[in-house]
Coordinates of C-alpha atoms in Angstrom, one line a residue:
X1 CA -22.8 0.2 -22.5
X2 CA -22.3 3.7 -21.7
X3 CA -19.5 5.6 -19.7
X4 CA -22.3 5.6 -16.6
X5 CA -23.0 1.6 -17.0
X6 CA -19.5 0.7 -16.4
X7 CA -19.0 2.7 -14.1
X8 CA -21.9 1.6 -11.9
X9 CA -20.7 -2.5 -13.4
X10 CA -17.7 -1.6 -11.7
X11 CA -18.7 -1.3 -8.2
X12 CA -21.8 -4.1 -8.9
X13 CA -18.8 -6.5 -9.7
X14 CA -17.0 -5.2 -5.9
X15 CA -20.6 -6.0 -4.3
X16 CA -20.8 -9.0 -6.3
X17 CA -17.0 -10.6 -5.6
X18 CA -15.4 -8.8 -3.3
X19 CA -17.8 -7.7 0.0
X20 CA -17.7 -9.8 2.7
X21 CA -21.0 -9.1 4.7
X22 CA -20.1 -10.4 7.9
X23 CA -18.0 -7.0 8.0
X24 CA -19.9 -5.2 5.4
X25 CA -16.6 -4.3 3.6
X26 CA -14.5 -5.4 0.6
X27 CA -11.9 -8.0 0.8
X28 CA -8.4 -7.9 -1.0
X29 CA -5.0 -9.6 -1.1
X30 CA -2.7 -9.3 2.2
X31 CA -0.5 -6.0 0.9
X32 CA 1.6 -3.7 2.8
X33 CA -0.8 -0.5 3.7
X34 CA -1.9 0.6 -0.3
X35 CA 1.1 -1.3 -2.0
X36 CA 0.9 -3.9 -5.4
X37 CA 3.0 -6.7 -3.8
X38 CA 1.5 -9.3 -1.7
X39 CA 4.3 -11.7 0.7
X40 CA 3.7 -14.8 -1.0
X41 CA 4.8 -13.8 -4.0
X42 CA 7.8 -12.7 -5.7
X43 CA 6.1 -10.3 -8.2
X44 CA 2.7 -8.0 -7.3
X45 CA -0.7 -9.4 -6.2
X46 CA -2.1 -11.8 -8.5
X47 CA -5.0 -13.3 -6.4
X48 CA -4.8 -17.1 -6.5
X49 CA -4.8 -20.6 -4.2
X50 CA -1.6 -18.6 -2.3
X51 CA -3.7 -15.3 -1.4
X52 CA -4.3 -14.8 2.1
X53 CA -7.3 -12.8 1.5
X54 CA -7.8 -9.5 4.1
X55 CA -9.8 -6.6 4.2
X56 CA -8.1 -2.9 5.2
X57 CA -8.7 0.7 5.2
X58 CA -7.3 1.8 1.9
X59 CA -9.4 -0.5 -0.1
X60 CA -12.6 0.5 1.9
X61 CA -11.7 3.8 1.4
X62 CA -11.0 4.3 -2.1
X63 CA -14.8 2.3 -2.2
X64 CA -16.2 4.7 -0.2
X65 CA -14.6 7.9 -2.5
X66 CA -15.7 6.0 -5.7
X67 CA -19.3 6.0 -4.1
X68 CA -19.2 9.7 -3.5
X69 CA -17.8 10.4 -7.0
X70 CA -20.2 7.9 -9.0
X71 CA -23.3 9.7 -6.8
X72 CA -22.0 13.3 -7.6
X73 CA -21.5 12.4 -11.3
X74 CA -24.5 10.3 -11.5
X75 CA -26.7 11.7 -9.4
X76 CA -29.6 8.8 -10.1
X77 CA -27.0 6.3 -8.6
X78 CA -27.7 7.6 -5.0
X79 CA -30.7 5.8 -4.9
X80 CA -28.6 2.3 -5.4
X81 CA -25.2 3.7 -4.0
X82 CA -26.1 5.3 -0.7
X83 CA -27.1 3.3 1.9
X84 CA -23.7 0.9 0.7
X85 CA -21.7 3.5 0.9
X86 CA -23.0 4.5 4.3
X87 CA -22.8 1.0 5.7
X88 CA -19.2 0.9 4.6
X89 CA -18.1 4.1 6.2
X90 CA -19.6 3.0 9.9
X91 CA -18.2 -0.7 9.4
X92 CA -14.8 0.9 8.4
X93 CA -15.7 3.0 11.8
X94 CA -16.4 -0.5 13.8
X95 CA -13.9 -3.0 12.6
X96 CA -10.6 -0.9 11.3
X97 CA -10.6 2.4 13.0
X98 CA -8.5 1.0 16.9
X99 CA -9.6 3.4 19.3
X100 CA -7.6 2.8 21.6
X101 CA -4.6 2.9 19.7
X102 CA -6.4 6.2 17.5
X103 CA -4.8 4.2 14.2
X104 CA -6.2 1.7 11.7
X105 CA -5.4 -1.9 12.1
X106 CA -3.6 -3.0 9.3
X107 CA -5.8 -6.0 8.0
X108 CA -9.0 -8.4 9.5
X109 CA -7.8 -11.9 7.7
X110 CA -10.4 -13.9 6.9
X111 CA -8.5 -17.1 6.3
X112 CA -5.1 -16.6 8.9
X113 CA -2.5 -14.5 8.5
X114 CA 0.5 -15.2 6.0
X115 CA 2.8 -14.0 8.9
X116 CA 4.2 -15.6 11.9
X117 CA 1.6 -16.3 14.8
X118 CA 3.9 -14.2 17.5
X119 CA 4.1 -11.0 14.8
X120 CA 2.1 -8.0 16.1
X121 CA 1.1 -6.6 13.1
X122 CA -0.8 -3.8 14.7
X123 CA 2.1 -2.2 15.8
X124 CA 2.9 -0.9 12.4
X125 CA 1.3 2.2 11.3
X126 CA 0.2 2.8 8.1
X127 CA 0.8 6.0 6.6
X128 CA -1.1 6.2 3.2
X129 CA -4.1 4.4 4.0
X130 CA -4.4 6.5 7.0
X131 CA -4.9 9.7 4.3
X132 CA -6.8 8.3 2.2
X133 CA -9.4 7.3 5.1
X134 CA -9.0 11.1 5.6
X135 CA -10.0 11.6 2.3
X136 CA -13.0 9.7 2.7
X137 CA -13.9 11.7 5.4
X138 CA -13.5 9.1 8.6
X139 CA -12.0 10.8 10.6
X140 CA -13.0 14.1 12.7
X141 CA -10.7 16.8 13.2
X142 CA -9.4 16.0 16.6
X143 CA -8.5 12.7 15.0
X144 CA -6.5 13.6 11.8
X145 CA -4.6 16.1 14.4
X146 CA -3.8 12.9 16.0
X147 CA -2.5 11.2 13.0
X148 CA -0.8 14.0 11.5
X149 CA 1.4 14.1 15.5
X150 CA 1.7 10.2 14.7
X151 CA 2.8 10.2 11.5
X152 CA 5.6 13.3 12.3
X153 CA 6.5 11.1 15.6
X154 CA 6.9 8.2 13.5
X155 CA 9.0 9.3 10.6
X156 CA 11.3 10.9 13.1
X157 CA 12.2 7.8 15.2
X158 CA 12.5 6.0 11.4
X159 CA 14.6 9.0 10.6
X160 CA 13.0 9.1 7.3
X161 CA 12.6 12.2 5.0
X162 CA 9.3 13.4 5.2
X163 CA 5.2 11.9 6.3
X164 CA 4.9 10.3 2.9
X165 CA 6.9 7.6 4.7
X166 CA 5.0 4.3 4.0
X167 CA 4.6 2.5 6.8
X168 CA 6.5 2.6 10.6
X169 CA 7.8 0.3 11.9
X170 CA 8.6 -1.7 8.4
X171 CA 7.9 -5.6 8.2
X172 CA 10.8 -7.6 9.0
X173 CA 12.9 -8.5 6.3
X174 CA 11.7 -11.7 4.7
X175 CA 8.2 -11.5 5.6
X176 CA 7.6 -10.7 2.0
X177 CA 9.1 -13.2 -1.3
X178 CA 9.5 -9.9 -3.8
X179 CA 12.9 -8.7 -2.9
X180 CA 12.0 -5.3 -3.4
X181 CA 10.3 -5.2 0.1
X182 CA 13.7 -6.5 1.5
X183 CA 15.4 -4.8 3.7
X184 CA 13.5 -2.9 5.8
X185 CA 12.9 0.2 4.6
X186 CA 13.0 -0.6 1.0
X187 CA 10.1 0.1 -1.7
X188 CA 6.3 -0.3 -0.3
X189 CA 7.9 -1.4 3.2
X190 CA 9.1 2.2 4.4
X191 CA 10.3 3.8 1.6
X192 CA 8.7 7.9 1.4
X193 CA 6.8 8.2 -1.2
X194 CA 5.5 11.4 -2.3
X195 CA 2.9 10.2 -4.6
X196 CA 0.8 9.5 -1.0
X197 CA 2.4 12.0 1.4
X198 CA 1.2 14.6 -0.8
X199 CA -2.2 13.3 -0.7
X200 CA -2.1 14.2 3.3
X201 CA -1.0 17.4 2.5
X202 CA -4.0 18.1 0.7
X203 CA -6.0 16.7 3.7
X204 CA -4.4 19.2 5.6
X205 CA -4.9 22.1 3.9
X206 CA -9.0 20.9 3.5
X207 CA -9.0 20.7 7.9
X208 CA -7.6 24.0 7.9
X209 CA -4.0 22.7 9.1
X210 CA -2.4 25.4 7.3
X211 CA 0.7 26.4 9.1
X212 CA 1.7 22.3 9.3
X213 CA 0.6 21.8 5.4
X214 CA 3.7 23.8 5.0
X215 CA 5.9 22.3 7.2
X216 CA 5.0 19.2 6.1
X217 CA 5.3 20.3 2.5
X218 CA 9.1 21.5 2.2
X219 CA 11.1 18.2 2.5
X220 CA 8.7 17.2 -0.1
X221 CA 9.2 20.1 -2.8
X222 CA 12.9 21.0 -1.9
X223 CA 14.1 17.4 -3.1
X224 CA 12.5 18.0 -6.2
X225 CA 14.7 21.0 -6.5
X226 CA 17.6 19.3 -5.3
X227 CA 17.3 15.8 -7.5
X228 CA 15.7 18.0 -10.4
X229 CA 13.1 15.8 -11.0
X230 CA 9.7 14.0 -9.8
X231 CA 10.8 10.7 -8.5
X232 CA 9.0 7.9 -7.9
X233 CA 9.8 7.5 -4.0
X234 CA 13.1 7.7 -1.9
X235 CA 14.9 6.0 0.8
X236 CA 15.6 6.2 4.1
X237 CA 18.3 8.5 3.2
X238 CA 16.4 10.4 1.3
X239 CA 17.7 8.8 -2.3
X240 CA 15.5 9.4 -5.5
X241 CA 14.6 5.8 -6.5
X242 CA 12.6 4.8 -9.4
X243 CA 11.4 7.0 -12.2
X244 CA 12.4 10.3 -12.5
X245 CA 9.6 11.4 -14.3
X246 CA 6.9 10.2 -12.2
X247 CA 3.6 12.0 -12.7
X248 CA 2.1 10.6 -9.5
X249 CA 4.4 12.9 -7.4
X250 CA 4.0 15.7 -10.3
X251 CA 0.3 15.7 -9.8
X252 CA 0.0 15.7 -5.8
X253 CA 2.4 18.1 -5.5
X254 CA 1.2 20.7 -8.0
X255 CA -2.8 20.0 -6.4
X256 CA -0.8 20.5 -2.9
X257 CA 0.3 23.4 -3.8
X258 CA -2.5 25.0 -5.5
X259 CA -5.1 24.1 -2.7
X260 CA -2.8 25.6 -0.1
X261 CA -1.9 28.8 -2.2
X262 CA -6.1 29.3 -2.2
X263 CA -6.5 28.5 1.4
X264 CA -3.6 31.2 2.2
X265 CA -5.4 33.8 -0.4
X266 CA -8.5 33.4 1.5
X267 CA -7.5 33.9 5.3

């Protein structure tokens, strides 16, 4: 097969195993907002007979920017990819997007929930998949204005460092078996990660939110200063945690940086 057939394989196999068209939109393991650790386990997210299977934004997302990427490398695909990918954006529109709440719901289960029946999950705000739905373009300007007021509101009252802040409120502690997600505000369940809060500053600078891509920016890059290194994500408290070294945060940092020193060049 060639580079082009697997990548087109690849997104057959998501039609194939992994769309649900009731909701016209892929179907994953229960995680907390774009994380690798499910609650029933106490490792990642190995999908088995324990998998409380969901659907949420950041999968449908990331389907809907390997869509435009496949289309605009393969340009022949569009005929195939097109009308999926546009069926996925509105259902992501209809069943995810709250609008009365102007956030995404964290996840549609399609077999019950793995959490207790009185536990609002809806309350909790998530973060990363909310910039990567950006990303994919679902969200007009007024909106992502919105989220970005959301996500500064939110990280304040969790009195964490910066918007790369995973999630807000966290889940409970014990609501996950990996005890990495426990306490609150450990890991995936409201730790700051930079590897995704730079990813909204480059959605920021791309709207045109200049001035607050470099507000939002500075906690980011002036611990990197401080610690002396790229780490993986840090706590409450603004602790480095993890790897020092972590390319992830290297990479959204230095494209953050670079899209908003163009933007700035051309005002």
């Amino acid at each position: 097969m060639t580079v082009a057939q697997r990548l087109e394989a690849a997104m057959e196999f998501l039609i194939t195993n992994r769309y649900v068209a009731s909701h016209n939109l892929l179907w994953g393991a229960t995680t907390a907002d774009w994380g690798d650790v499910q609650p029933e386990h106490g490792w990642g997210v190995d999908l088995d007979e324990n998998t409380h299977r969901a659907i949420d934004i950041y999968d449908n997302a990331m389907f809907i920017i390997a869509l435009d990427n496949l289309m605009e490398m393969i340009p022949s695909s569009r005929t195939r990819w097109e009308v999926v990918r546009d069926e996925v954006f509105k259902s992501c529109r209809k069943h995810l997007w709250d609008k009365e709440n102007q956030k995404f719901i964290p996840h549609i289960y399609l077999e019950g929930s793995p959490f207790p029946d009185d536990f609002n999950e809806n309350e909790i705000y998530y973060f990363g998949g909310t910039a990567i739905a950006i990303e994919a373009s679902l969200l007009s300007v007024p909106e992502i204005e919105h989220s970005l007021n959301e996500m500064v509101k939110r990280a304040k009252e969790a009195g964490a460092p910066s918007i790369g802040l995973t999630l807000y409120p966290p889940y409970p502690e014990g609501f996950f078996e990996n005890q990495i997600m426990n306490p609150e505000y450990s890991y995936q369940n409201g730790g700051d990660w930079t590897w995704f809060g730079g990813r909204m500053i480059q959605q920021l600078v791309r709207y045109g939110f200049l001035q607050e891509a470099y507000e939002q920016l500075l906690p980011m890059t002036e611990r990197v200063l401080e610690n002396d290194g790229f780490y993986e994500w840090y706590s409450i408290n603004n602790e480095p945690r993890g790897s020092g070294t972590f390319r992830g945060s290297a990479g959204v940092l230095y494209v953050a940086i670079e899209q908003l020193e163009r933007a700035l060049a051309n005002e």
